[in-house]
Short mmCIF file of C-alpha atoms in Angstrom, two decimals:
data_model
loop_
_atom_site.label_atom_id
_atom_site.label_comp_id
_atom_site.label_asym_id
_atom_site.label_seq_id
_atom_site.Cartn_x
_atom_site.Cartn_y
_atom_site.Cartn_z
CA MET A 1498 -71.72 -127.13 132.57
CA ALA A 1499 -67.66 -126.87 133.54
CA THR A 1500 -64.60 -125.54 131.83
CA PRO A 1501 -60.84 -124.14 133.11
CA ALA A 1502 -60.53 -120.26 132.26
CA LEU A 1503 -58.17 -117.66 133.96
CA TYR A 1504 -59.67 -115.44 137.32
CA PHE A 1505 -58.20 -111.54 137.65
CA ASP A 1506 -59.45 -110.24 140.58
CA GLY A 1507 -59.51 -107.34 139.99
CA HIS A 1508 -56.64 -105.31 142.10
CA ARG A 1509 -53.61 -107.42 140.79
CA SER A 1510 -53.14 -107.99 136.54
CA HIS A 1511 -51.82 -111.71 137.62
CA PRO A 1512 -54.85 -114.12 137.09
CA HIS A 1513 -55.51 -117.16 138.31
CA PRO A 1514 -56.23 -120.79 136.58
CA VAL A 1515 -60.05 -121.67 137.53
CA VAL A 1516 -62.25 -124.56 136.83
CA ILE A 1517 -65.96 -122.38 136.25
CA HIS A 1518 -69.25 -124.35 136.86
CA PHE A 1519 -72.95 -123.02 135.22
CA ASP A 1520 -76.06 -124.17 137.11
CA ASP A 1521 -78.86 -125.21 135.03
CA ILE A 1522 -80.05 -121.89 135.42
CA GLY A 1523 -77.20 -120.14 134.51
CA ASN A 1524 -76.14 -119.11 138.20
CA LEU A 1525 -71.48 -119.28 138.32
CA SER A 1526 -69.63 -121.07 140.89
CA ILE A 1527 -65.65 -119.89 140.20
CA LYS A 1528 -63.03 -122.64 142.18
CA GLY A 1529 -59.78 -122.16 142.49
CA GLY A 1530 -57.58 -124.45 144.47
CA ARG A 1531 -58.10 -124.24 148.68
CA GLU A 1532 -58.85 -121.15 149.09
CA LEU A 1533 -60.76 -119.82 145.56
CA SER A 1534 -64.10 -120.26 145.99
CA LEU A 1535 -66.99 -117.51 144.75
CA HIS A 1536 -70.91 -117.57 143.73
CA PHE A 1537 -72.26 -115.59 140.80
CA PRO A 1538 -75.88 -115.12 139.69
CA PHE A 1539 -76.04 -115.30 136.11
CA ALA A 1540 -78.07 -111.77 135.95
CA GLY A 1541 -74.98 -110.21 137.32
CA ILE A 1542 -72.49 -111.44 134.91
CA THR A 1543 -71.69 -109.03 131.57
CA VAL A 1544 -70.68 -111.67 129.20
CA ALA A 1545 -68.23 -109.69 126.21
CA PRO A 1546 -69.74 -110.73 122.39
CA ARG A 1547 -67.96 -113.20 120.73
CA LEU A 1548 -65.05 -111.78 118.64
CA GLY A 1549 -64.14 -115.18 116.22
CA ASN A 1550 -61.59 -117.17 118.26
CA THR A 1551 -60.34 -114.97 121.03
CA PRO A 1552 -60.96 -116.27 124.55
CA ARG A 1553 -64.24 -114.43 125.67
CA ALA A 1554 -64.27 -112.11 128.55
CA LEU A 1555 -66.65 -112.45 131.40
CA HIS A 1556 -67.48 -109.00 133.86
CA LEU A 1557 -67.79 -109.95 137.03
CA PRO A 1558 -69.77 -108.20 139.88
CA ASP A 1559 -67.08 -107.61 142.30
CA GLY A 1560 -64.76 -105.70 139.47
CA GLY A 1561 -63.05 -109.72 138.81
CA LEU A 1562 -63.30 -110.33 135.15
CA LEU A 1563 -62.81 -114.13 133.61
CA GLU A 1564 -61.41 -115.25 130.19
CA VAL A 1565 -62.94 -117.74 128.98
CA ALA A 1566 -61.69 -120.44 125.56
CA ASP A 1567 -64.77 -121.96 125.39
CA ASN A 1568 -66.22 -119.88 123.34
CA ASP A 1569 -69.37 -122.70 122.27
CA LEU A 1570 -69.66 -123.47 125.99
CA ILE A 1571 -70.25 -119.76 126.14
CA ASP A 1572 -72.82 -119.83 123.36
CA ASP A 1573 -75.01 -122.73 124.47
CA LEU A 1574 -75.12 -121.04 127.43
CA LEU A 1575 -76.00 -117.12 125.94
CA ARG A 1576 -78.68 -119.34 123.63
CA ARG A 1577 -80.28 -121.03 126.74
CA LEU A 1578 -80.19 -118.23 128.97
CA GLY A 1579 -80.61 -115.16 127.02
CA GLY A 1580 -80.14 -115.72 123.07
CA HIS A 1581 -80.40 -111.59 122.11
CA ARG A 1582 -77.11 -111.12 124.10
CA ASN A 1583 -75.00 -113.69 121.14
CA LEU A 1584 -76.90 -111.41 118.57
CA VAL A 1585 -73.59 -109.51 117.23
CA HIS A 1586 -71.94 -112.39 116.81
CA ARG A 1587 -75.00 -114.56 115.14
CA LEU A 1588 -74.20 -111.59 112.74
CA GLU A 1589 -70.50 -111.07 112.15
CA SER A 1590 -69.61 -114.95 112.02
CA ARG A 1591 -72.18 -114.90 108.36
CA ARG A 1592 -70.44 -113.56 105.46
CA LEU A 1593 -73.61 -112.19 103.58
CA ASN A 1594 -74.38 -109.93 106.93
CA VAL A 1595 -70.39 -109.06 107.11
CA LEU A 1596 -70.82 -107.58 103.51
CA LEU A 1597 -73.68 -105.93 103.54
CA ALA A 1598 -72.42 -104.68 106.53
CA PHE A 1599 -69.55 -103.22 104.23
CA VAL A 1600 -71.58 -102.65 101.58
CA VAL A 1601 -73.64 -100.24 104.00
CA THR A 1602 -70.98 -98.84 105.40
CA ALA A 1603 -69.52 -97.94 102.17
CA ILE A 1604 -71.59 -96.20 100.50
CA GLY A 1605 -73.24 -94.06 103.60
CA THR A 1606 -69.40 -92.65 103.91
CA ALA A 1607 -69.79 -92.17 100.32
CA LEU A 1608 -72.49 -90.16 100.43
CA PHE A 1609 -71.39 -88.37 103.79
CA ALA A 1610 -68.01 -87.14 102.22
CA LEU A 1611 -69.50 -86.14 98.51
CA GLN A 1612 -72.94 -84.76 99.77
CA GLY A 1613 -72.87 -84.44 104.12
CA ILE A 1614 -69.43 -82.83 104.55
CA PRO A 1615 -69.88 -79.81 101.59
CA LEU A 1616 -73.70 -79.37 103.24
CA ILE A 1617 -72.58 -79.27 106.93
CA ALA A 1618 -69.49 -76.70 106.17
CA ARG A 1619 -71.17 -74.65 104.10
CA ALA A 1620 -73.85 -74.23 106.92
CA VAL A 1621 -71.26 -73.80 110.13
CA ALA A 1622 -69.35 -71.57 106.94
CA PHE A 1623 -72.50 -68.81 106.69
CA SER A 1624 -72.87 -69.00 110.86
CA LEU A 1625 -69.32 -67.68 111.36
CA PRO A 1626 -68.46 -63.77 111.66
CA LEU A 1627 -66.48 -62.59 109.12
CA GLN A 1628 -64.52 -60.65 111.93
CA GLY A 1629 -62.40 -63.83 113.34
CA LEU A 1630 -60.90 -64.29 109.51
CA ALA A 1631 -59.77 -60.39 109.45
CA SER A 1632 -55.70 -61.66 110.54
CA LEU A 1633 -55.88 -64.00 108.12
CA GLN A 1634 -56.12 -61.17 105.29
CA GLU A 1635 -53.27 -59.45 106.35
CA GLU A 1636 -51.02 -62.67 106.88
CA GLY A 1637 -51.84 -64.47 103.62
CA LEU A 1638 -50.68 -60.55 101.74
CA ASP A 1639 -47.49 -60.25 103.54
CA LEU A 1640 -46.42 -64.10 103.30
CA LEU A 1641 -46.86 -63.51 99.12
CA ASP A 1642 -45.06 -60.67 99.42
CA ARG A 1643 -42.24 -61.89 102.00
CA LEU A 1644 -41.92 -65.28 99.80
CA GLY A 1645 -41.42 -63.37 96.34
CA PHE A 1646 -44.44 -64.43 94.94
CA VAL A 1647 -45.45 -61.15 94.83
CA ALA A 1648 -44.19 -57.19 94.18
CA PRO A 1649 -45.61 -53.83 93.74
CA THR A 1650 -47.42 -52.96 91.21
CA ARG A 1651 -45.74 -51.11 87.75
CA LEU A 1652 -48.90 -50.64 86.45
CA PRO A 1653 -49.17 -46.26 85.73
CA PRO A 1654 -51.42 -44.58 88.61
CA ALA A 1655 -53.55 -43.36 85.22
CA ARG A 1656 -54.13 -47.35 84.82
CA GLN A 1657 -54.57 -48.27 88.49
CA GLU A 1658 -57.36 -45.96 88.94
CA GLU A 1659 -59.16 -47.55 85.99
CA VAL A 1660 -59.43 -50.91 87.83
CA ARG A 1661 -59.88 -49.42 90.79
CA GLU A 1662 -63.18 -47.95 89.56
CA ILE A 1663 -64.08 -51.00 87.31
CA PHE A 1664 -63.80 -53.10 90.93
CA ALA A 1665 -65.61 -50.72 92.30
CA ARG A 1666 -68.78 -52.11 90.49
CA VAL A 1667 -68.04 -55.46 91.99
CA ALA A 1668 -67.24 -54.23 95.44
CA ALA A 1669 -70.46 -52.58 95.41
CA SER A 1670 -73.32 -54.86 95.10
CA ILE A 1671 -71.39 -57.47 97.24
CA GLU A 1672 -70.86 -55.66 100.74
CA GLU A 1673 -71.42 -57.94 103.19
CA GLY A 1674 -72.16 -56.53 107.99
CA GLY A 1675 -70.02 -53.77 106.93
CA HIS A 1676 -67.06 -55.33 105.17
CA SER A 1677 -66.23 -54.29 101.75
CA LEU A 1678 -63.69 -56.30 99.25
CA ARG A 1679 -61.05 -54.59 98.99
CA LEU A 1680 -58.28 -54.69 96.18
CA GLU A 1681 -54.65 -55.47 96.05
CA LEU A 1682 -52.57 -54.60 92.82
CA ARG A 1683 -49.12 -56.60 92.69
CA GLU A 1684 -46.71 -57.68 89.88
CA GLY A 1685 -46.42 -61.08 89.86
CA LYS A 1686 -43.38 -62.51 89.67
CA ARG A 1687 -43.76 -66.21 90.65
CA LEU A 1688 -47.34 -65.96 90.82
CA GLY A 1689 -47.53 -65.22 87.13
CA THR A 1690 -51.67 -64.55 85.49
CA ASN A 1691 -53.51 -64.63 88.06
CA ALA A 1692 -56.40 -63.26 90.77
CA VAL A 1693 -56.14 -64.45 93.80
CA ALA A 1694 -59.24 -64.14 96.72
CA LEU A 1695 -57.62 -64.00 100.41
CA PRO A 1696 -60.02 -64.58 103.26
CA PRO A 1697 -62.04 -62.91 104.52
CA ARG A 1698 -62.26 -59.67 101.37
CA THR A 1699 -59.42 -59.00 99.62
CA ILE A 1700 -58.52 -60.22 96.16
CA VAL A 1701 -55.19 -60.05 94.62
CA VAL A 1702 -54.79 -59.17 91.38
CA THR A 1703 -51.31 -58.94 88.97
CA ASP A 1704 -50.77 -56.55 86.29
CA GLN A 1705 -50.02 -59.68 83.68
CA LEU A 1706 -53.74 -60.02 84.43
CA VAL A 1707 -54.17 -56.90 84.30
CA GLU A 1708 -52.15 -56.44 80.88
CA LEU A 1709 -53.57 -59.56 79.13
CA VAL A 1710 -57.61 -58.31 78.88
CA LYS A 1711 -58.19 -56.80 75.80
CA ASP A 1712 -61.50 -55.19 77.38
CA ASP A 1713 -62.13 -54.43 80.49
CA ARG A 1714 -65.04 -56.11 80.44
CA GLU A 1715 -63.51 -59.00 80.95
CA LEU A 1716 -61.64 -57.56 84.32
CA LEU A 1717 -64.78 -57.02 85.59
CA ALA A 1718 -65.52 -60.76 84.57
CA ILE A 1719 -62.59 -61.79 86.48
CA PHE A 1720 -63.94 -59.46 90.07
CA ALA A 1721 -67.06 -60.79 89.69
CA HIS A 1722 -65.26 -64.81 90.18
CA GLU A 1723 -62.94 -63.71 93.17
CA ALA A 1724 -66.02 -61.98 94.63
CA GLY A 1725 -68.10 -65.55 93.93
CA HIS A 1726 -65.76 -66.72 96.00
CA HIS A 1727 -65.98 -64.61 98.69
CA HIS A 1728 -69.80 -63.80 98.97
CA GLN A 1729 -69.48 -67.87 98.78
CA ARG A 1730 -67.08 -68.59 101.99
CA HIS A 1731 -65.41 -71.33 100.26
CA HIS A 1732 -62.39 -70.40 101.80
CA LEU A 1733 -63.82 -71.18 105.20
CA ARG A 1734 -65.51 -73.87 103.97
CA HIS A 1735 -62.62 -75.49 102.57
CA LEU A 1736 -61.02 -75.65 106.37
CA LEU A 1737 -63.96 -76.63 107.66
CA GLU A 1738 -63.93 -79.39 104.75
CA GLY A 1739 -60.46 -80.87 105.66
CA SER A 1740 -61.29 -80.89 109.12
CA PHE A 1741 -64.66 -83.29 108.43
CA MET A 1742 -62.93 -84.77 106.19
CA THR A 1743 -60.81 -86.16 108.78
CA ALA A 1744 -62.75 -86.83 111.80
CA LEU A 1745 -64.89 -89.07 109.29
CA VAL A 1746 -61.88 -91.10 108.43
CA VAL A 1747 -61.01 -91.26 111.96
CA PHE A 1748 -64.57 -91.98 113.00
CA VAL A 1749 -64.81 -94.93 109.81
CA SER A 1750 -61.28 -97.01 110.95
CA GLY A 1751 -61.53 -96.16 114.74
CA ASP A 1752 -58.37 -95.58 114.52
CA LEU A 1753 -56.66 -91.88 115.51
CA SER A 1754 -53.63 -92.48 113.59
CA ALA A 1755 -55.29 -93.90 110.18
CA VAL A 1756 -55.20 -90.13 109.43
CA ASN A 1757 -51.89 -90.13 107.90
CA SER A 1758 -51.82 -93.53 106.21
CA LEU A 1759 -51.65 -93.33 102.34
CA LEU A 1760 -55.12 -95.37 102.29
CA ALA A 1761 -56.96 -92.76 104.08
CA THR A 1762 -55.26 -89.93 102.35
CA VAL A 1763 -55.35 -90.35 98.88
CA PRO A 1764 -59.34 -89.99 99.05
CA THR A 1765 -59.30 -87.15 101.66
CA TRP A 1766 -56.79 -85.43 98.83
CA VAL A 1767 -59.02 -86.69 95.54
CA LEU A 1768 -61.94 -85.20 97.43
CA GLN A 1769 -60.92 -81.66 98.52
CA LEU A 1770 -59.63 -81.87 94.97
CA LYS A 1771 -62.98 -82.00 93.97
CA TYR A 1772 -64.60 -79.56 96.90
CA SER A 1773 -62.06 -77.25 95.25
CA ARG A 1774 -63.52 -77.57 91.76
CA ASP A 1775 -67.24 -77.27 93.38
CA PHE A 1776 -65.79 -73.89 94.90
CA GLU A 1777 -64.68 -72.58 90.61
CA THR A 1778 -67.80 -74.20 89.44
CA GLU A 1779 -69.86 -71.66 92.19
CA ALA A 1780 -68.22 -68.44 91.52
CA ASP A 1781 -67.86 -69.24 87.80
CA ARG A 1782 -72.38 -69.18 88.28
CA PHE A 1783 -71.69 -65.89 90.30
CA ALA A 1784 -69.75 -64.45 88.18
CA THR A 1785 -72.21 -64.69 85.67
CA ASP A 1786 -75.57 -63.83 87.78
CA PHE A 1787 -73.69 -60.77 88.51
CA LEU A 1788 -72.50 -60.02 84.58
CA LEU A 1789 -76.65 -60.18 84.20
CA ALA A 1790 -77.82 -58.40 86.43
CA ALA A 1791 -75.24 -55.46 84.62
CA GLY A 1792 -76.58 -55.21 81.80
CA GLU A 1793 -72.96 -56.99 80.61
CA LYS A 1794 -72.92 -60.41 78.87
CA PRO A 1795 -71.06 -63.57 80.67
CA ASP A 1796 -69.14 -64.96 77.28
CA HIS A 1797 -66.82 -61.81 78.58
CA LEU A 1798 -66.08 -64.17 81.99
CA ALA A 1799 -65.56 -67.53 79.16
CA THR A 1800 -63.09 -65.40 76.92
CA ILE A 1801 -60.49 -64.93 79.86
CA LEU A 1802 -60.63 -67.91 80.91
CA LEU A 1803 -59.53 -69.43 78.13
CA ARG A 1804 -57.51 -66.55 77.56
CA LEU A 1805 -55.93 -67.16 80.58
CA GLU A 1806 -55.33 -70.50 80.31
CA ALA A 1807 -53.57 -70.36 76.60
CA ALA A 1808 -51.85 -67.72 78.63
CA GLY A 1809 -50.14 -70.60 81.10
CA ASP A 1810 -49.74 -73.11 78.59
CA GLU A 1811 -47.55 -70.55 77.20
CA GLU A 1812 -45.74 -70.05 80.32
CA ALA A 1813 -45.44 -74.06 81.38
CA LYS A 1814 -43.68 -73.97 77.68
CA THR A 1815 -40.45 -72.85 79.63
CA LYS A 1816 -41.31 -75.06 82.29
CA PRO A 1817 -40.65 -78.36 80.29
CA GLU A 1818 -41.47 -80.24 83.91
CA GLU A 1819 -44.50 -78.79 84.73
CA GLY A 1820 -46.61 -78.70 81.60
CA GLY A 1821 -46.88 -80.23 77.90
CA GLU A 1822 -49.56 -82.88 78.29
CA SER A 1823 -52.84 -82.61 77.97
CA ALA A 1824 -55.44 -82.88 79.85
CA SER A 1825 -56.52 -86.29 80.30
CA PRO A 1826 -59.82 -87.93 82.96
CA ILE A 1827 -57.88 -88.50 84.99
CA THR A 1828 -55.55 -85.63 85.57
CA SER A 1829 -59.19 -83.54 85.62
CA TYR A 1830 -60.15 -85.80 88.79
CA LEU A 1831 -56.97 -84.57 90.13
CA SER A 1832 -56.78 -81.27 89.12
CA THR A 1833 -58.15 -77.44 91.47
CA HIS A 1834 -60.31 -76.57 88.82
CA PRO A 1835 -62.59 -77.79 85.86
CA GLU A 1836 -61.32 -78.06 82.52
CA THR A 1837 -61.19 -74.40 81.32
CA ALA A 1838 -62.79 -75.48 77.97
CA ALA A 1839 -66.02 -77.19 80.45
CA ARG A 1840 -66.40 -73.78 82.44
CA ALA A 1841 -66.83 -71.79 79.01
CA ALA A 1842 -68.93 -73.51 77.76
CA ALA A 1843 -71.38 -74.21 80.77
CA ILE A 1844 -71.19 -70.09 80.57
CA LEU A 1845 -72.31 -69.14 77.14
CA GLU A 1846 -74.87 -71.38 77.70
CA ALA A 1847 -76.08 -69.73 80.42
CA SER A 1848 -75.50 -66.88 78.33
CA ARG A 1849 -77.84 -67.99 75.63
CA ALA A 1850 -80.42 -69.34 78.17
CA ALA A 1851 -80.56 -65.42 79.42
CA ALA A 1852 -81.09 -63.73 75.83
CA ALA A 1853 -83.15 -66.60 74.77
CA THR A 1854 -85.47 -65.27 78.37
CA PRO A 1855 -88.29 -62.40 77.50
#
């Protein structure tokens, strides 16, 4: 069995045209002109897997390398002397095998992204100490102030004291490792009617939100919801999930540059939005459980969420380019929050179930 090949001696990049010959037991002879004559046993040769019709690489015991264009000859040799060494090519050359591999990889990747990453991120987040996030708390609040999203609160001192007393009911119940929740009242210039949880333990509430509530138990419900984000370590889990998604893209594609490609960015972005919606659902569940344990009805949370949505719609009317459209299945899927009506319905259902329990 003889065929032409290119020989690289392992010292220089320049190839030598040679003729190679395999005897009946696979021993290799290499001939190249008058001076080049090499011999190697088959057992010492490493044959690279076949990739289509690209030249096959044969790694030699002395560090040299052969490039052989006649893949069929090498395949015949492997079948005679060691068929298992050609298993990869046999699998890759059948379309059904390729299709099955693609389906298994796609399903496995999707399951890991949807279920595995959130579980791993949660486990890691709860294993890390809160002290490491302390600097983020001050930096996040300072950033909101400097960028003009908020300004010093304008609430009357008496009302501020009432709000802090309501907040204390929540803070006292979820103190963790000596770290208490901290309330920051701000006038929501660009932030508007809102409440924001900043890592690791700060909750920022705007004057507009305080003025929106018609019952202080609604404010208690909002505090419980934001406390749920802290209790479940959603900020840290969000960062970890983003990192794990990036690692998954690199692992599946085998290319670090694929992280910035549109094909990888869009699914990653959509999954991150799903993770955010799951966090909101967890925070709603935490607030519901807190209110029930405190002897309050979760209905107050549903009420303020619906009123917040209505207030947001009113604000959007002053910015036509941002709103005015009803939620569609697509826009709902591309949102960081679940639909408010669905959230309110789930909360009210939990409230009715608790009331029906003896």
